[in-house]
PDB file of C-alpha atoms and ligand atoms in Angstrom:
ATOM      1  CA  UNK A   1     108.036-181.216-150.355  1.00  0.00           C
ATOM      2  CA  UNK A   2     104.558-179.933-149.490  1.00  0.00           C
ATOM      3  CA  UNK A   3     102.281-182.208-147.515  1.00  0.00           C
ATOM      4  CA  UNK A   4      99.330-183.705-149.298  1.00  0.00           C
ATOM      5  CA  UNK A   5      98.641-184.769-152.862  1.00  0.00           C
ATOM      6  CA  UNK A   6      97.742-182.173-155.444  1.00  0.00           C
ATOM      7  CA  UNK A   7      95.313-182.446-158.328  1.00  0.00           C
ATOM      8  CA  UNK A   8      93.462-180.281-160.826  1.00  0.00           C
ATOM      9  CA  UNK A   9      89.725-180.803-160.729  1.00  0.00           C
ATOM     10  CA  UNK A  10      86.250-179.498-161.428  1.00  0.00           C
ATOM     11  CA  UNK A  11      84.379-178.637-158.249  1.00  0.00           C
ATOM     12  CA  UNK A  12      80.570-178.622-158.399  1.00  0.00           C
ATOM     13  CA  UNK A  13      78.500-175.628-157.432  1.00  0.00           C
ATOM     14  CA  UNK A  14      76.049-176.080-154.571  1.00  0.00           C
ATOM     15  CA  UNK A  15      73.102-177.144-156.741  1.00  0.00           C
ATOM     16  CA  UNK A  16      75.131-179.822-158.549  1.00  0.00           C
ATOM     17  CA  UNK A  17      76.706-180.964-155.311  1.00  0.00           C
ATOM     18  CA  UNK A  18      73.252-181.404-153.731  1.00  0.00           C
ATOM     19  CA  UNK A  19      72.002-183.419-156.710  1.00  0.00           C
ATOM     20  CA  UNK A  20      75.096-185.641-156.603  1.00  0.00           C
ATOM     21  CA  UNK A  21      74.586-186.144-152.866  1.00  0.00           C
ATOM     22  CA  UNK A  22      70.988-187.154-153.511  1.00  0.00           C
ATOM     23  CA  UNK A  23      72.083-189.736-156.108  1.00  0.00           C
ATOM     24  CA  UNK A  24      74.690-190.961-153.647  1.00  0.00           C
ATOM     25  CA  UNK A  25      72.105-191.426-150.896  1.00  0.00           C
ATOM     26  CA  UNK A  26      69.796-193.311-153.255  1.00  0.00           C
ATOM     27  CA  UNK A  27      72.568-195.722-154.283  1.00  0.00           C
ATOM     28  CA  UNK A  28      73.009-197.150-150.759  1.00  0.00           C
ATOM     29  CA  UNK A  29      76.158-199.011-151.816  1.00  0.00           C
ATOM     30  CA  UNK A  30      77.482-199.429-148.286  1.00  0.00           C
ATOM     31  CA  UNK A  31      81.163-198.579-148.264  1.00  0.00           C
ATOM     32  CA  UNK A  32      82.176-195.012-147.539  1.00  0.00           C
ATOM     33  CA  UNK A  33      80.229-192.211-149.154  1.00  0.00           C
ATOM     34  CA  UNK A  34      82.265-189.136-149.978  1.00  0.00           C
ATOM     35  CA  UNK A  35      81.568-186.072-147.847  1.00  0.00           C
ATOM     36  CA  UNK A  36      79.338-183.739-149.891  1.00  0.00           C
ATOM     37  CA  UNK A  37      82.073-181.082-149.878  1.00  0.00           C
ATOM     38  CA  UNK A  38      84.539-183.607-151.333  1.00  0.00           C
ATOM     39  CA  UNK A  39      82.559-184.413-154.480  1.00  0.00           C
ATOM     40  CA  UNK A  40      84.661-183.425-157.502  1.00  0.00           C
ATOM     41  CA  UNK A  41      85.897-184.515-160.907  1.00  0.00           C
ATOM     42  CA  UNK A  42      89.664-184.959-161.138  1.00  0.00           C
ATOM     43  CA  UNK A  43      91.218-183.551-164.309  1.00  0.00           C
ATOM     44  CA  UNK A  44      94.919-184.270-163.721  1.00  0.00           C
ATOM     45  CA  UNK A  45      96.464-185.932-160.697  1.00  0.00           C
ATOM     46  CA  UNK A  46      99.848-184.514-159.673  1.00  0.00           C
ATOM     47  CA  UNK A  47     100.569-186.285-156.399  1.00  0.00           C
ATOM     48  CA  UNK A  48     103.141-184.884-154.023  1.00  0.00           C
ATOM     49  CA  UNK A  49     104.725-181.714-155.227  1.00  0.00           C
ATOM     50  CA  UNK A  50     108.015-180.038-154.336  1.00  0.00           C
ATOM     51  CA  UNK A  51     107.623-176.482-153.070  1.00  0.00           C
ATOM     52  CA  UNK A  52     109.752-175.308-155.985  1.00  0.00           C
ATOM     53  CA  UNK A  53     107.262-176.840-158.453  1.00  0.00           C
ATOM     54  CA  UNK A  54     104.175-175.127-157.058  1.00  0.00           C
ATOM     55  CA  UNK A  55     104.820-171.744-158.694  1.00  0.00           C
ATOM     56  CA  UNK A  56     105.310-173.399-162.084  1.00  0.00           C
ATOM     57  CA  UNK A  57     102.147-175.454-161.658  1.00  0.00           C
ATOM     58  CA  UNK A  58     100.216-172.234-161.063  1.00  0.00           C
ATOM     59  CA  UNK A  59     101.878-170.695-164.115  1.00  0.00           C
ATOM     60  CA  UNK A  60     100.849-173.706-166.224  1.00  0.00           C
ATOM     61  CA  UNK A  61      97.231-173.177-165.176  1.00  0.00           C
ATOM     62  CA  UNK A  62      97.338-169.381-165.602  1.00  0.00           C
ATOM     63  CA  UNK A  63      97.730-169.653-169.370  1.00  0.00           C
ATOM     64  CA  UNK A  64      94.834-172.041-169.889  1.00  0.00           C
ATOM     65  CA  UNK A  65      91.993-170.315-171.623  1.00  0.00           C
ATOM     66  CA  UNK A  66      89.506-173.099-172.260  1.00  0.00           C
ATOM     67  CA  UNK A  67      85.784-172.697-172.762  1.00  0.00           C
ATOM     68  CA  UNK A  68      82.859-172.994-170.372  1.00  0.00           C
ATOM     69  CA  UNK A  69      80.689-176.038-171.090  1.00  0.00           C
ATOM     70  CA  UNK A  70      77.869-178.105-169.655  1.00  0.00           C
ATOM     71  CA  UNK A  71      78.572-181.544-168.291  1.00  0.00           C
ATOM     72  CA  UNK A  72      75.650-183.970-168.439  1.00  0.00           C
ATOM     73  CA  UNK A  73      76.085-186.390-165.568  1.00  0.00           C
ATOM     74  CA  UNK A  74      73.748-189.075-166.837  1.00  0.00           C
ATOM     75  CA  UNK A  75      75.093-192.390-165.526  1.00  0.00           C
ATOM     76  CA  UNK A  76      76.637-194.177-162.591  1.00  0.00           C
ATOM     77  CA  UNK A  77      79.281-196.877-162.806  1.00  0.00           C
ATOM     78  CA  UNK A  78      81.282-199.227-160.621  1.00  0.00           C
ATOM     79  CA  UNK A  79      84.973-200.109-160.860  1.00  0.00           C
ATOM     80  CA  UNK A  80      85.518-203.379-159.014  1.00  0.00           C
ATOM     81  CA  UNK A  81      89.242-203.155-158.382  1.00  0.00           C
ATOM     82  CA  UNK A  82      89.292-199.844-156.512  1.00  0.00           C
ATOM     83  CA  UNK A  83      85.639-200.581-155.477  1.00  0.00           C
ATOM     84  CA  UNK A  84      84.573-197.133-156.515  1.00  0.00           C
ATOM     85  CA  UNK A  85      81.039-196.111-157.302  1.00  0.00           C
ATOM     86  CA  UNK A  86      80.969-193.049-159.509  1.00  0.00           C
ATOM     87  CA  UNK A  87      78.784-190.688-161.514  1.00  0.00           C
ATOM     88  CA  UNK A  88      79.808-189.395-164.900  1.00  0.00           C
ATOM     89  CA  UNK A  89      78.846-188.395-168.418  1.00  0.00           C
ATOM     90  CA  UNK A  90      78.094-191.016-171.093  1.00  0.00           C
ATOM     91  CA  UNK A  91      80.043-188.851-173.535  1.00  0.00           C
ATOM     92  CA  UNK A  92      83.064-186.724-172.736  1.00  0.00           C
ATOM     93  CA  UNK A  93      82.447-183.168-173.988  1.00  0.00           C
ATOM     94  CA  UNK A  94      85.161-181.913-176.304  1.00  0.00           C
ATOM     95  CA  UNK A  95      86.003-178.809-174.196  1.00  0.00           C
ATOM     96  CA  UNK A  96      86.643-181.138-171.242  1.00  0.00           C
ATOM     97  CA  UNK A  97      89.020-183.345-173.255  1.00  0.00           C
ATOM     98  CA  UNK A  98      90.741-180.202-174.490  1.00  0.00           C
ATOM     99  CA  UNK A  99      91.096-178.816-170.972  1.00  0.00           C
ATOM    100  CA  UNK A 100      92.681-182.033-169.720  1.00  0.00           C
ATOM    101  CA  UNK A 101      94.959-182.149-172.761  1.00  0.00           C
ATOM    102  CA  UNK A 102      96.089-178.547-172.283  1.00  0.00           C
ATOM    103  CA  UNK A 103      96.723-178.997-168.576  1.00  0.00           C
ATOM    104  CA  UNK A 104      98.793-182.145-169.137  1.00  0.00           C
ATOM    105  CA  UNK A 105     100.708-180.521-171.930  1.00  0.00           C
ATOM    106  CA  UNK A 106     101.477-177.439-169.884  1.00  0.00           C
ATOM    107  CA  UNK A 107     102.585-179.555-166.946  1.00  0.00           C
ATOM    108  CA  UNK A 108     105.238-181.454-168.904  1.00  0.00           C
ATOM    109  CA  UNK A 109     107.814-178.663-168.430  1.00  0.00           C
ATOM    110  CA  UNK A 110     107.043-178.848-164.684  1.00  0.00           C
ATOM    111  CA  UNK A 111     108.302-182.424-164.697  1.00  0.00           C
ATOM    112  CA  UNK A 112     105.012-184.332-164.820  1.00  0.00           C
ATOM    113  CA  UNK A 113     104.723-187.435-166.960  1.00  0.00           C
ATOM    114  CA  UNK A 114     101.378-187.306-168.743  1.00  0.00           C
ATOM    115  CA  UNK A 115      98.998-190.104-167.736  1.00  0.00           C
ATOM    116  CA  UNK A 116      98.766-192.470-170.714  1.00  0.00           C
ATOM    117  CA  UNK A 117      95.486-194.118-169.829  1.00  0.00           C
ATOM    118  CA  UNK A 118      92.406-192.724-171.511  1.00  0.00           C
ATOM    119  CA  UNK A 119      90.832-190.029-169.394  1.00  0.00           C
ATOM    120  CA  UNK A 120      87.582-191.270-167.850  1.00  0.00           C
ATOM    121  CA  UNK A 121      85.674-188.375-166.348  1.00  0.00           C
ATOM    122  CA  UNK A 122      83.958-189.386-163.124  1.00  0.00           C
ATOM    123  CA  UNK A 123      82.892-188.104-159.731  1.00  0.00           C
ATOM    124  CA  UNK A 124      83.625-190.666-157.022  1.00  0.00           C
ATOM    125  CA  UNK A 125      80.515-191.079-154.879  1.00  0.00           C
ATOM    126  CA  UNK A 126      81.425-194.049-152.695  1.00  0.00           C
ATOM    127  CA  UNK A 127      84.735-195.692-151.895  1.00  0.00           C
ATOM    128  CA  UNK A 128      84.998-199.306-150.808  1.00  0.00           C
ATOM    129  CA  UNK A 129      81.527-199.743-152.242  1.00  0.00           C
ATOM    130  CA  UNK A 130      79.660-202.945-152.881  1.00  0.00           C
ATOM    131  CA  UNK A 131      79.085-203.816-156.490  1.00  0.00           C
ATOM    132  CA  UNK A 132      76.116-202.073-158.019  1.00  0.00           C
ATOM    133  CA  UNK A 133      74.751-202.246-161.518  1.00  0.00           C
ATOM    134  CA  UNK A 134      75.563-199.239-163.620  1.00  0.00           C
ATOM    135  CA  UNK A 135      72.487-197.157-164.112  1.00  0.00           C
ATOM    136  CA  UNK A 136      71.158-194.035-165.688  1.00  0.00           C
ATOM    137  CA  UNK A 137      70.782-190.837-163.709  1.00  0.00           C
ATOM    138  CA  UNK A 138      67.342-189.557-164.610  1.00  0.00           C
ATOM    139  CA  UNK A 139      66.915-186.724-165.026  1.00  0.00           C
ATOM    140  CA  UNK A 140      70.596-186.175-165.701  1.00  0.00           C
ATOM    141  CA  UNK A 141      72.489-183.637-163.604  1.00  0.00           C
ATOM    142  CA  UNK A 142      73.338-180.593-165.689  1.00  0.00           C
ATOM    143  CA  UNK A 143      76.622-179.141-164.459  1.00  0.00           C
ATOM    144  CA  UNK A 144      77.559-175.734-165.853  1.00  0.00           C
ATOM    145  CA  UNK A 145      81.359-175.805-165.786  1.00  0.00           C
ATOM    146  CA  UNK A 146      82.811-172.312-165.639  1.00  0.00           C
ATOM    147  CA  UNK A 147      86.083-172.875-163.800  1.00  0.00           C
ATOM    148  CA  UNK A 148      88.684-175.436-162.786  1.00  0.00           C
ATOM    149  CA  UNK A 149      90.600-175.645-159.508  1.00  0.00           C
ATOM    150  CA  UNK A 150      93.800-176.842-157.914  1.00  0.00           C
ATOM    151  CA  UNK A 151      93.033-178.961-154.844  1.00  0.00           C
ATOM    152  CA  UNK A 152      95.008-180.892-152.275  1.00  0.00           C
ATOM    153  CA  UNK A 153      94.109-184.009-150.322  1.00  0.00           C
ATOM    154  CA  UNK A 154      95.161-184.809-146.828  1.00  0.00           C
ATOM    155  CA  UNK A 155      92.253-183.978-144.515  1.00  0.00           C
ATOM    156  CA  UNK A 156      89.422-186.298-143.607  1.00  0.00           C
ATOM    157  CA  UNK A 157      89.966-186.765-139.895  1.00  0.00           C
ATOM    158  CA  UNK A 158      86.804-187.211-137.851  1.00  0.00           C
ATOM    159  CA  UNK A 159      84.488-187.159-140.857  1.00  0.00           C
ATOM    160  CA  UNK A 160      85.661-183.737-142.064  1.00  0.00           C
ATOM    161  CA  UNK A 161      86.304-183.116-145.784  1.00  0.00           C
ATOM    162  CA  UNK A 162      89.402-184.831-147.236  1.00  0.00           C
ATOM    163  CA  UNK A 163      90.133-182.236-149.899  1.00  0.00           C
ATOM    164  CA  UNK A 164      90.758-178.513-149.951  1.00  0.00           C
ATOM    165  CA  UNK A 165      90.428-176.177-152.922  1.00  0.00           C
ATOM    166  CA  UNK A 166      93.514-173.965-153.148  1.00  0.00           C
ATOM    167  CA  UNK A 167      92.848-171.855-156.218  1.00  0.00           C
ATOM    168  CA  UNK A 168      90.238-171.385-158.932  1.00  0.00           C
ATOM    169  CA  UNK A 169      90.711-170.417-162.589  1.00  0.00           C
ATOM    170  CA  UNK A 170      87.763-169.227-164.704  1.00  0.00           C
ATOM    171  CA  UNK A 171      87.291-170.810-168.128  1.00  0.00           C
ATOM    172  CA  UNK A 172      87.196-168.647-171.208  1.00  0.00           C
ATOM    173  CA  UNK A 173      88.461-165.435-169.705  1.00  0.00           C
ATOM    174  CA  UNK A 174      92.261-165.668-169.512  1.00  0.00           C
ATOM    175  CA  UNK A 175      93.678-162.489-171.064  1.00  0.00           C
ATOM    176  CA  UNK A 176      95.975-162.730-174.075  1.00  0.00           C
ATOM    177  CA  UNK A 177      98.543-160.764-172.148  1.00  0.00           C
ATOM    178  CA  UNK A 178      98.908-163.786-169.895  1.00  0.00           C
ATOM    179  CA  UNK A 179      99.931-165.916-172.847  1.00  0.00           C
ATOM    180  CA  UNK A 180     102.686-163.626-174.122  1.00  0.00           C
ATOM    181  CA  UNK A 181     105.420-164.800-171.816  1.00  0.00           C
ATOM    182  CA  UNK A 182     104.506-168.461-172.187  1.00  0.00           C
ATOM    183  CA  UNK A 183     106.194-169.340-175.460  1.00  0.00           C
ATOM    184  CA  UNK A 184     106.822-172.942-174.548  1.00  0.00           C
ATOM    185  CA  UNK A 185     103.353-173.508-173.186  1.00  0.00           C
ATOM    186  CA  UNK A 186     100.469-174.700-175.293  1.00  0.00           C
ATOM    187  CA  UNK A 187      97.340-172.629-174.995  1.00  0.00           C
ATOM    188  CA  UNK A 188      93.900-173.409-176.282  1.00  0.00           C
ATOM    189  CA  UNK A 189      93.280-170.326-178.429  1.00  0.00           C
ATOM    190  CA  UNK A 190      89.987-171.311-179.969  1.00  0.00           C
TER     191      UNK A 190
HETATM  192  P1  LIG B   1      93.607-192.162-150.737  1.00  0.00           P
HETATM  193  O1  LIG B   1      94.533-192.353-151.913  1.00  0.00           O
HETATM  194  O2  LIG B   1      94.292-191.709-149.497  1.00  0.00           O
HETATM  195  O3  LIG B   1      92.699-193.311-150.506  1.00  0.00           O
HETATM  196  P2  LIG B   1      92.115-190.349-152.453  1.00  0.00           P
HETATM  197  O4  LIG B   1      92.279-191.336-153.561  1.00  0.00           O
HETATM  198  O5  LIG B   1      90.770-189.798-152.197  1.00  0.00           O
HETATM  199  O6  LIG B   1      92.636-190.918-151.076  1.00  0.00           O
HETATM  200  P3  LIG B   1      94.265-188.933-153.649  1.00  0.00           P
HETATM  201  O7  LIG B   1      94.952-190.233-153.891  1.00  0.00           O
HETATM  202  O8  LIG B   1      95.055-187.791-153.122  1.00  0.00           O
HETATM  203  O9  LIG B   1      93.044-189.105-152.656  1.00  0.00           O
HETATM  204  O10 LIG B   1      93.573-188.501-154.978  1.00  0.00           O
HETATM  205  C1  LIG B   1      93.012-187.222-155.187  1.00  0.00           C
HETATM  206  C2  LIG B   1      92.130-187.287-156.420  1.00  0.00           C
HETATM  207  O11 LIG B   1      92.907-187.691-157.556  1.00  0.00           O
HETATM  208  C3  LIG B   1      91.011-188.318-156.319  1.00  0.00           C
HETATM  209  O12 LIG B   1      89.918-187.838-157.100  1.00  0.00           O
HETATM  210  C4  LIG B   1      91.594-189.543-156.985  1.00  0.00           C
HETATM  211  O13 LIG B   1      90.588-190.356-157.541  1.00  0.00           O
HETATM  212  C5  LIG B   1      92.442-188.932-158.080  1.00  0.00           C
HETATM  213  N1  LIG B   1      93.603-189.765-158.400  1.00  0.00           N
HETATM  214  C6  LIG B   1      94.449-190.350-157.537  1.00  0.00           C
HETATM  215  N2  LIG B   1      95.418-191.034-158.170  1.00  0.00           N
HETATM  216  C7  LIG B   1      95.192-190.886-159.495  1.00  0.00           C
HETATM  217  C8  LIG B   1      95.841-191.335-160.687  1.00  0.00           C
HETATM  218  N3  LIG B   1      96.919-192.094-160.665  1.00  0.00           N
HETATM  219  N4  LIG B   1      95.308-190.962-161.862  1.00  0.00           N
HETATM  220  C9  LIG B   1      94.203-190.194-161.918  1.00  0.00           C
HETATM  221  N5  LIG B   1      93.554-189.731-160.845  1.00  0.00           N
HETATM  222  C10 LIG B   1      94.025-190.071-159.647  1.00  0.00           C
HETATM  223 MG1  LIG B   2      94.127-192.270-154.049  1.00  0.00          MG
END
């Protein structure tokens, strides 16, 4: 079993990361703000992973084609139970839903139970935050999404980042040759 918990995510570029950090600073929600380098949007959470599963997880991601899209981060929200303050889009873009669907589908043969709860795209800004009223982000943060990543958590000592990006996959460029030996794997071919 590898150390750490694995997850697929979108990782912001520097410009988006800086804008998210600025929103985070303005919110002043006490609690623990995420390190700027940790800001991300989880797509699928895998948790701990056996070494033998890692190769298959990479294979499942290799055959994803997907499409680049723009994410409009236009609102903040607060979930009282985990006490999380987050930023997210009012509407989930269809290519994002499709990407999450394809990843989950492709991970089933790797032994992962798909999450049944509706996917709620969000970037956690603050953990253990005080309640804040949901608000609009104006102007909204325009995030050009051109890739997804596999990341692992487990850092965070002494104020350093908690998460580490392990691998990146571009959206919209996977070659058809990659899909040929993946008969049992669903691929977004649009
Ligand atoms: P900790 O659990 O130690 O407080 P964390 O929540 O930041 O830290 P992980 O639990 O490893 O770290 O989670 C990594 C990412 O996956 C985070 O974005 C987290 O919100 C998300 N995540 C964790 N558990 C789930 C889950 N059951 N479903 C969906 N996303 C999850
Ligand atoms: Mg957690």
